[in-house]
Coordinates of C-alpha atoms in Angstrom, one line a residue:
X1 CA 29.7 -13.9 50.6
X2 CA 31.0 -17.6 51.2
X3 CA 27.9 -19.6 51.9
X4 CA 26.8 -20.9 48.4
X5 CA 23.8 -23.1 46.4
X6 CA 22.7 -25.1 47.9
X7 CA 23.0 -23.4 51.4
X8 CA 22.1 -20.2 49.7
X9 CA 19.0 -19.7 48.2
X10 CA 17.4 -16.3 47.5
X11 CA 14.0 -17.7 46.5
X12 CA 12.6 -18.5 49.6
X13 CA 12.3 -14.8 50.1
X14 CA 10.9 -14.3 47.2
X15 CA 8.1 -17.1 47.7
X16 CA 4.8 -15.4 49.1
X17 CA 3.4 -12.1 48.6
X18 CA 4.0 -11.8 52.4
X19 CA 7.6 -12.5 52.7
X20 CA 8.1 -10.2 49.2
X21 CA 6.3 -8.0 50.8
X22 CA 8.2 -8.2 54.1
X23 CA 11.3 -7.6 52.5
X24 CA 10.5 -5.3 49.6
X25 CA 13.8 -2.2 49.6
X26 CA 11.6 0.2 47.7
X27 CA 7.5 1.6 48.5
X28 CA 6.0 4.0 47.0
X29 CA 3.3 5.5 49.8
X30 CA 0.1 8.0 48.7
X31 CA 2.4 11.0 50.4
X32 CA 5.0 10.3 48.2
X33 CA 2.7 11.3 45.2
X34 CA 1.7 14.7 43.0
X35 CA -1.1 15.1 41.1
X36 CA -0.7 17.6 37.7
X37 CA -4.1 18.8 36.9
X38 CA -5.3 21.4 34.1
X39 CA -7.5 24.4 34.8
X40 CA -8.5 25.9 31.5
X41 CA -10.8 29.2 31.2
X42 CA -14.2 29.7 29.7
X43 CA -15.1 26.1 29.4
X44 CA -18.7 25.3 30.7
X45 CA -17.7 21.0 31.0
X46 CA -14.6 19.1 31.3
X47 CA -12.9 18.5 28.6
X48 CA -11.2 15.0 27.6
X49 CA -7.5 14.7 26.6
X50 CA -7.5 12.7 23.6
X51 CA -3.8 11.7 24.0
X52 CA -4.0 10.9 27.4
X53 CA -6.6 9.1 28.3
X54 CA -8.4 9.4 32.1
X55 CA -6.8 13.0 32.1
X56 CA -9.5 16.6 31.8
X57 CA -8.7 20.1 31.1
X58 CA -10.9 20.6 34.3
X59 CA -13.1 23.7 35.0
X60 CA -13.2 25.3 38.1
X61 CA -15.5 23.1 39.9
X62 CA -14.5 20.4 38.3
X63 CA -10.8 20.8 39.4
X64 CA -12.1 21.4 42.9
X65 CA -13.6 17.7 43.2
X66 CA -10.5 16.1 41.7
X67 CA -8.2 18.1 44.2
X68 CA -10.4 17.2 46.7
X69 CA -10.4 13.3 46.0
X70 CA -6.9 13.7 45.7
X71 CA -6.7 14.9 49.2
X72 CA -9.3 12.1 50.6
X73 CA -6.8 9.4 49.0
X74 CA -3.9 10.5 50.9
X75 CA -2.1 11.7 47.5
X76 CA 0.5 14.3 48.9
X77 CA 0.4 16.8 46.6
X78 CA -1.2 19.0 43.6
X79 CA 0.5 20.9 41.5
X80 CA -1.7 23.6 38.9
X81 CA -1.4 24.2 34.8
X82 CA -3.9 27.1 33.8
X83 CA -5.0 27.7 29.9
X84 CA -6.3 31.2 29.6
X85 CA -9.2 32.3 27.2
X86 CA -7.0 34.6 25.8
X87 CA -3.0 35.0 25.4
X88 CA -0.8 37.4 24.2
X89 CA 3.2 38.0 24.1
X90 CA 3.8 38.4 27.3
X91 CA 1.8 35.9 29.0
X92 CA -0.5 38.8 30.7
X93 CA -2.9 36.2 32.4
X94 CA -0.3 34.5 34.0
X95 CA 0.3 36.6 36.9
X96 CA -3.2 38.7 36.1
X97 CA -5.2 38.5 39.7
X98 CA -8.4 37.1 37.9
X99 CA -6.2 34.7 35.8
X100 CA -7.6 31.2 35.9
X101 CA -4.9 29.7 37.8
X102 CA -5.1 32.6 40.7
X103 CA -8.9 31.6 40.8
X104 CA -8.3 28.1 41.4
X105 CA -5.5 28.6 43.6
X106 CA -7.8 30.5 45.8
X107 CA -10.9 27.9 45.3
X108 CA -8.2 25.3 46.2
X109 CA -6.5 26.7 49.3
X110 CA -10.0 27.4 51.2
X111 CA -10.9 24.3 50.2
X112 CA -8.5 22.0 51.5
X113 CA -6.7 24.3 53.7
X114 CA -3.0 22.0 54.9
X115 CA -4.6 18.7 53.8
X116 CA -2.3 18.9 50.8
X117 CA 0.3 20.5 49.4
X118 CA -1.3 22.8 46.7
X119 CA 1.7 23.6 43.7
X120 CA 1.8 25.8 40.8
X121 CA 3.8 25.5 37.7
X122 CA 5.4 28.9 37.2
X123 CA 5.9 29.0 33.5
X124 CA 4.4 31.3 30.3
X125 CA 4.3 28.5 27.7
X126 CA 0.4 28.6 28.9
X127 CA -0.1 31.7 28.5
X128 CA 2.0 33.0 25.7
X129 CA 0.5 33.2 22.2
X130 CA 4.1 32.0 20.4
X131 CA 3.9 29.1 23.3
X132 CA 7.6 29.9 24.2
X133 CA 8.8 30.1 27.6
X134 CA 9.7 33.2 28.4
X135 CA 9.7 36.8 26.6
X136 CA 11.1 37.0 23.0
X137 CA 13.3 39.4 21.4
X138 CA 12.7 41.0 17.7
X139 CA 14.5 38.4 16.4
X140 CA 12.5 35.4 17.7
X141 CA 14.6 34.2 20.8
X142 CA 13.7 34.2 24.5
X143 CA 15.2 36.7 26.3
X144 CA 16.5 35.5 29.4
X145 CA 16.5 38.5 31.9
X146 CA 13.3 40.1 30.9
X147 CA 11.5 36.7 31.4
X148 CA 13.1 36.7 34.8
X149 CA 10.9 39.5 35.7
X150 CA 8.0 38.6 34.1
X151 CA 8.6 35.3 36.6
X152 CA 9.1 37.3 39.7
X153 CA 5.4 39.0 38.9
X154 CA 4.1 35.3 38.6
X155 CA 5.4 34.0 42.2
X156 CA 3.7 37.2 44.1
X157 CA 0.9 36.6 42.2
X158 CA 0.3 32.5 42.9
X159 CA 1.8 33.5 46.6
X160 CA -1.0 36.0 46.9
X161 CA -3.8 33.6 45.7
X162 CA -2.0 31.2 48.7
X163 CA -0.4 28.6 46.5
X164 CA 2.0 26.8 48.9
X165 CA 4.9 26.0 46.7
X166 CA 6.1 27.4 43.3
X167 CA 7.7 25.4 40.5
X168 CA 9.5 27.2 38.0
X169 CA 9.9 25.0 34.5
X170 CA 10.8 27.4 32.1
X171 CA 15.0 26.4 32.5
X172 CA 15.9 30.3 32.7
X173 CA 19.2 31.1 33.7
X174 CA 19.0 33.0 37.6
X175 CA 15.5 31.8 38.0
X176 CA 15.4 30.5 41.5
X177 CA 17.3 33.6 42.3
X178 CA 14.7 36.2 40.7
X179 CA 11.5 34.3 42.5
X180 CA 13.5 33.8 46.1
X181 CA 14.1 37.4 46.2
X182 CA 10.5 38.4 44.9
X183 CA 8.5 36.1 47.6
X184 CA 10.8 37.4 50.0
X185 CA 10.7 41.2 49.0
X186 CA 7.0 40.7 48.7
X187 CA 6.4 39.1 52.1
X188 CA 6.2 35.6 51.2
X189 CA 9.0 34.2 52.9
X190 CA 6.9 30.9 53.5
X191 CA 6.4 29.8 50.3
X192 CA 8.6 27.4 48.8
X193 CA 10.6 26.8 45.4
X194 CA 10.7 23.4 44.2
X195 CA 13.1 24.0 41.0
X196 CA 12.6 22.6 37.8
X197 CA 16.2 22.3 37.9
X198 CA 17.1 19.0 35.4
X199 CA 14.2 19.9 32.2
X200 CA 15.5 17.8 29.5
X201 CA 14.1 18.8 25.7
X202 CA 12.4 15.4 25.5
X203 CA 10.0 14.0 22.8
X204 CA 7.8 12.6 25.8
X205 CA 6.4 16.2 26.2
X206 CA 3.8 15.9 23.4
X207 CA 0.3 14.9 25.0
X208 CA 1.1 17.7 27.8
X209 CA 1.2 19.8 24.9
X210 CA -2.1 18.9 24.1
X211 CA -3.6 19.4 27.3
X212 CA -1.7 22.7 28.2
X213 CA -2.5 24.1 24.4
X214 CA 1.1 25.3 24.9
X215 CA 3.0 23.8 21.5
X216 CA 5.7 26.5 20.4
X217 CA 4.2 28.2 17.0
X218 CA 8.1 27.8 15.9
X219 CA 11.1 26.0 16.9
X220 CA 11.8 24.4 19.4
X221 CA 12.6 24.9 23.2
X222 CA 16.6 23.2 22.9
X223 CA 18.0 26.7 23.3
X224 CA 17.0 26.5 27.0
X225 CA 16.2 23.0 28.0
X226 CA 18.7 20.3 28.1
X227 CA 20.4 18.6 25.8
X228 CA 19.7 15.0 26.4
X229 CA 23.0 12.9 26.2
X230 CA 24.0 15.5 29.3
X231 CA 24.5 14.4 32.8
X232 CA 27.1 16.4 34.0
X233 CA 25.1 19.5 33.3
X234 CA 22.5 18.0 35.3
X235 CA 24.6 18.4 38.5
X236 CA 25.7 21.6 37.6
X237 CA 22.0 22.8 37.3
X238 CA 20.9 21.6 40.6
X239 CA 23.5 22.9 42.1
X240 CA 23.0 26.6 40.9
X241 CA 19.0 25.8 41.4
X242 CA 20.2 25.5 45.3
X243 CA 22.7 28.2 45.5
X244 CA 19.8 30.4 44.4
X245 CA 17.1 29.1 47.6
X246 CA 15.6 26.0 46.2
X247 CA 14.0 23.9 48.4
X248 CA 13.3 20.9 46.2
X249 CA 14.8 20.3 42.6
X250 CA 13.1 18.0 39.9
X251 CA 14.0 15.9 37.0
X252 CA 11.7 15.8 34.2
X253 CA 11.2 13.3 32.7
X254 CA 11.6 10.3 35.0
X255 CA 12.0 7.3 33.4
X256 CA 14.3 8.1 30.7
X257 CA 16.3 9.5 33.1
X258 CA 16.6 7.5 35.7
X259 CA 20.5 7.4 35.8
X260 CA 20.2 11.2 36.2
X261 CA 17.6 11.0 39.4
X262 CA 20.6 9.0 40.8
X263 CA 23.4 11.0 40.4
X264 CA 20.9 14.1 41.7
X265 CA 20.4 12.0 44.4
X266 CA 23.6 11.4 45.2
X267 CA 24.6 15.0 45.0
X268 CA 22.1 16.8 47.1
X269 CA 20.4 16.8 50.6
X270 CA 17.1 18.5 49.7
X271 CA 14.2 16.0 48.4
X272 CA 14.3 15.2 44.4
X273 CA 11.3 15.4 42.8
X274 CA 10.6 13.4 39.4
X275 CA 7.9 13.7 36.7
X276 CA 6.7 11.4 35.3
X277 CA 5.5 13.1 32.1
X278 CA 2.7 13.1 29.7
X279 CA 4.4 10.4 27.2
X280 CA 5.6 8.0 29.5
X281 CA 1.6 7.9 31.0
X282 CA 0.1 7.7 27.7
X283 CA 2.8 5.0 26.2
X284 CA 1.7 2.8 28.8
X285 CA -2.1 4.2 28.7
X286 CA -2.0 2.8 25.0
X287 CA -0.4 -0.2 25.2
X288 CA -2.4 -1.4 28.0
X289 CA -6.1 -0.7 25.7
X290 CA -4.5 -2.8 23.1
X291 CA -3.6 -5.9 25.4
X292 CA -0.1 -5.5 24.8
X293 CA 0.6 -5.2 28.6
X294 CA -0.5 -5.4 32.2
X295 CA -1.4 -1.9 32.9
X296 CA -1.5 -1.8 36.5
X297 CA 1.6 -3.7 37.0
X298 CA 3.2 -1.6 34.7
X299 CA 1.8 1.5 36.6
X300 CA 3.6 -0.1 39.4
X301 CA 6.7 -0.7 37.8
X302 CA 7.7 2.4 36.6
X303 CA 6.8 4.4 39.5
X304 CA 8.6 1.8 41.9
X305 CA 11.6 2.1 39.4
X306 CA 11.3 6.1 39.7
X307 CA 11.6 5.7 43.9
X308 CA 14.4 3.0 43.2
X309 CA 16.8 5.0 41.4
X310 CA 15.9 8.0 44.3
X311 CA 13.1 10.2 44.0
X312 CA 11.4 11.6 47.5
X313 CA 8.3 13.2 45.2
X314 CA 6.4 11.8 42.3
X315 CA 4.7 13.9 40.0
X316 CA 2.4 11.7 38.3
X317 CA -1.1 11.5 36.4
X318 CA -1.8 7.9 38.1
X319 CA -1.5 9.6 41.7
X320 CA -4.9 9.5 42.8
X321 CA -5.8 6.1 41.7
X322 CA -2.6 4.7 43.0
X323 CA -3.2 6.4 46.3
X324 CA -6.7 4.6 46.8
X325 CA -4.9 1.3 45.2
X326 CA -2.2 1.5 48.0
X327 CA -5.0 2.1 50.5
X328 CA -6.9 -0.4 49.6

């Protein structure tokens, strides 16, 4: 630049809502958005989430309406957590034909047909009684390759109930790999992968906890999420997420991991998806009922910083009402 003060002055664009408006570098648009929502089994009403306010562990006509307003808002996507009545070491219901979230992946798919994009979590924290990830050995760990398989089972089985895209979070070594080659084997070609490829072991997990009923009954799950001060093994996992057939890859969470969503960004040509998870919606959910701060600006703000630092999909527990809000 040469031209300088007084010639140059970047508040004039900056004085209106219009001209901001105008010349804004980052939106955030209804399609851009994913709703999470919780199924759980056996539960006549709704059920509140105390630590995150707004948010239900739905039943099955419950869930329906929700995935149908989320649809009439223009949100572009759902994606599915079930809670079984009962679990068991293996996570049995998970890919069980009557499991919950087959039901409601059924309900949901000849409901809305292509309006949306209908998702499943492909996990067996849910559904496991130890509330680990995958299947453990005799001496308490997960064992990679046998939860593999148990993994492959789930995909056919959400595929077969006409879920549209899978989303494997359990951070298993050859994962993409074992579910690509079950959908294809099993006729599913169609049905995409979007990779839960950069799962950090985070603190901002908790509330999610709550509402999935899915806290490990020992340890922790650093043995097979990421460490957090690593960023180089964030590339490296994305890449072997794609080598494998994933379509999309996410980082979870979002906003303490913004620098990462770049550098993913920067890395790939597939869409990045970021979730914007349980603890980063309830900080601001509980700050904003004590006055502290402007909760929909702040709604705003992180989800405009999520888009800024370069993520194509937002997985987030505000999508619906800031569909209708963009709408408006």
């Amino acid at each position: 630049m040469t031209a300088q003060f007084p010639v140059v002055r970047p508040r004039r664009l900056r004085r209106t809502p219009a001209l901001r408006r105008l010349v804004a570098e980052t939106h955030v648009h209804p399609s851009d958005l994913v709703l999470p929502l919780f199924v759980k089994e056996g539960i006549a009403e709704p059920q509140p989430i105390a630590s995150m306010p707004g948010v239900m562990q739905h039943t099955r006509e419950s869930l329906r309406k929700a995935a149908y307003e989320a649809a009439e808002a223009g949100v572009g996507g759902l994606i599915l957590f079930g809670i079984p009545a009962v679990k068991d070491g293996r996570g049995s219901a998970a890919d069980d034909p009557a499991g919950i979230v087959q039901k409601a992946l059924r309900d949901l798919s000849g409901d809305l047909g292509d309006s949306i994009v209908i998702t499943a979590d492909l996990c067996l924290d849910e559904y496991t009684d130890h509330g680990h990830c995958g299947i453990l050995t005799s001496s308490g760990e997960v064992d990679n390759d046998a939860t593999l398989e148990r993994y492959a089972s789930i995909a056919v089985a959400q595929a077969a109930a006409g879920v549209d895209v899978v989303a494997p979070s359990g951070m298993m070594d050859g994962q993409v790999a074992a579910i690509r080659t079950a959908l294809d084997e099993g006729g599913y070609g169609n049905v995409a992968i979007m990779a839960y490829a950069v799962k950090y072991a985070s603190a901002f997990y908790g509330p999610f906890r709550d509402a999935a009923e899915c806290a490990p009954q020992f340890g922790d799950r650093s043995a097979y999420q990421q460490d957090p001060p690593n960023a180089e093994e964030a590339i490296r996992e994305v890449l072997l997420d794609l080598d494998e057939g994933a379509d999309v890859v996410m980082v979870k969470p979002a906003l303490t991991y913004l620098d990462v969503i770049r550098r993913v960004r920067d890395a790939v040509h597939v869409p990045v998806a970021a979730y914007q998870v349980s603890g980063e919606y309830s900080m601001v959910e509980a700050a904003a009922a004590q006055g502290w701060i402007d909760r929909d600006r702040a709604i705003m703000e992180t989800l405009v910083s999520i888009r800024r630092a370069g993520a194509d999909i937002i997985l987030t527990y505000w999508a619906t009402e800031v569909a209708r809000s963009l709408r408006a």
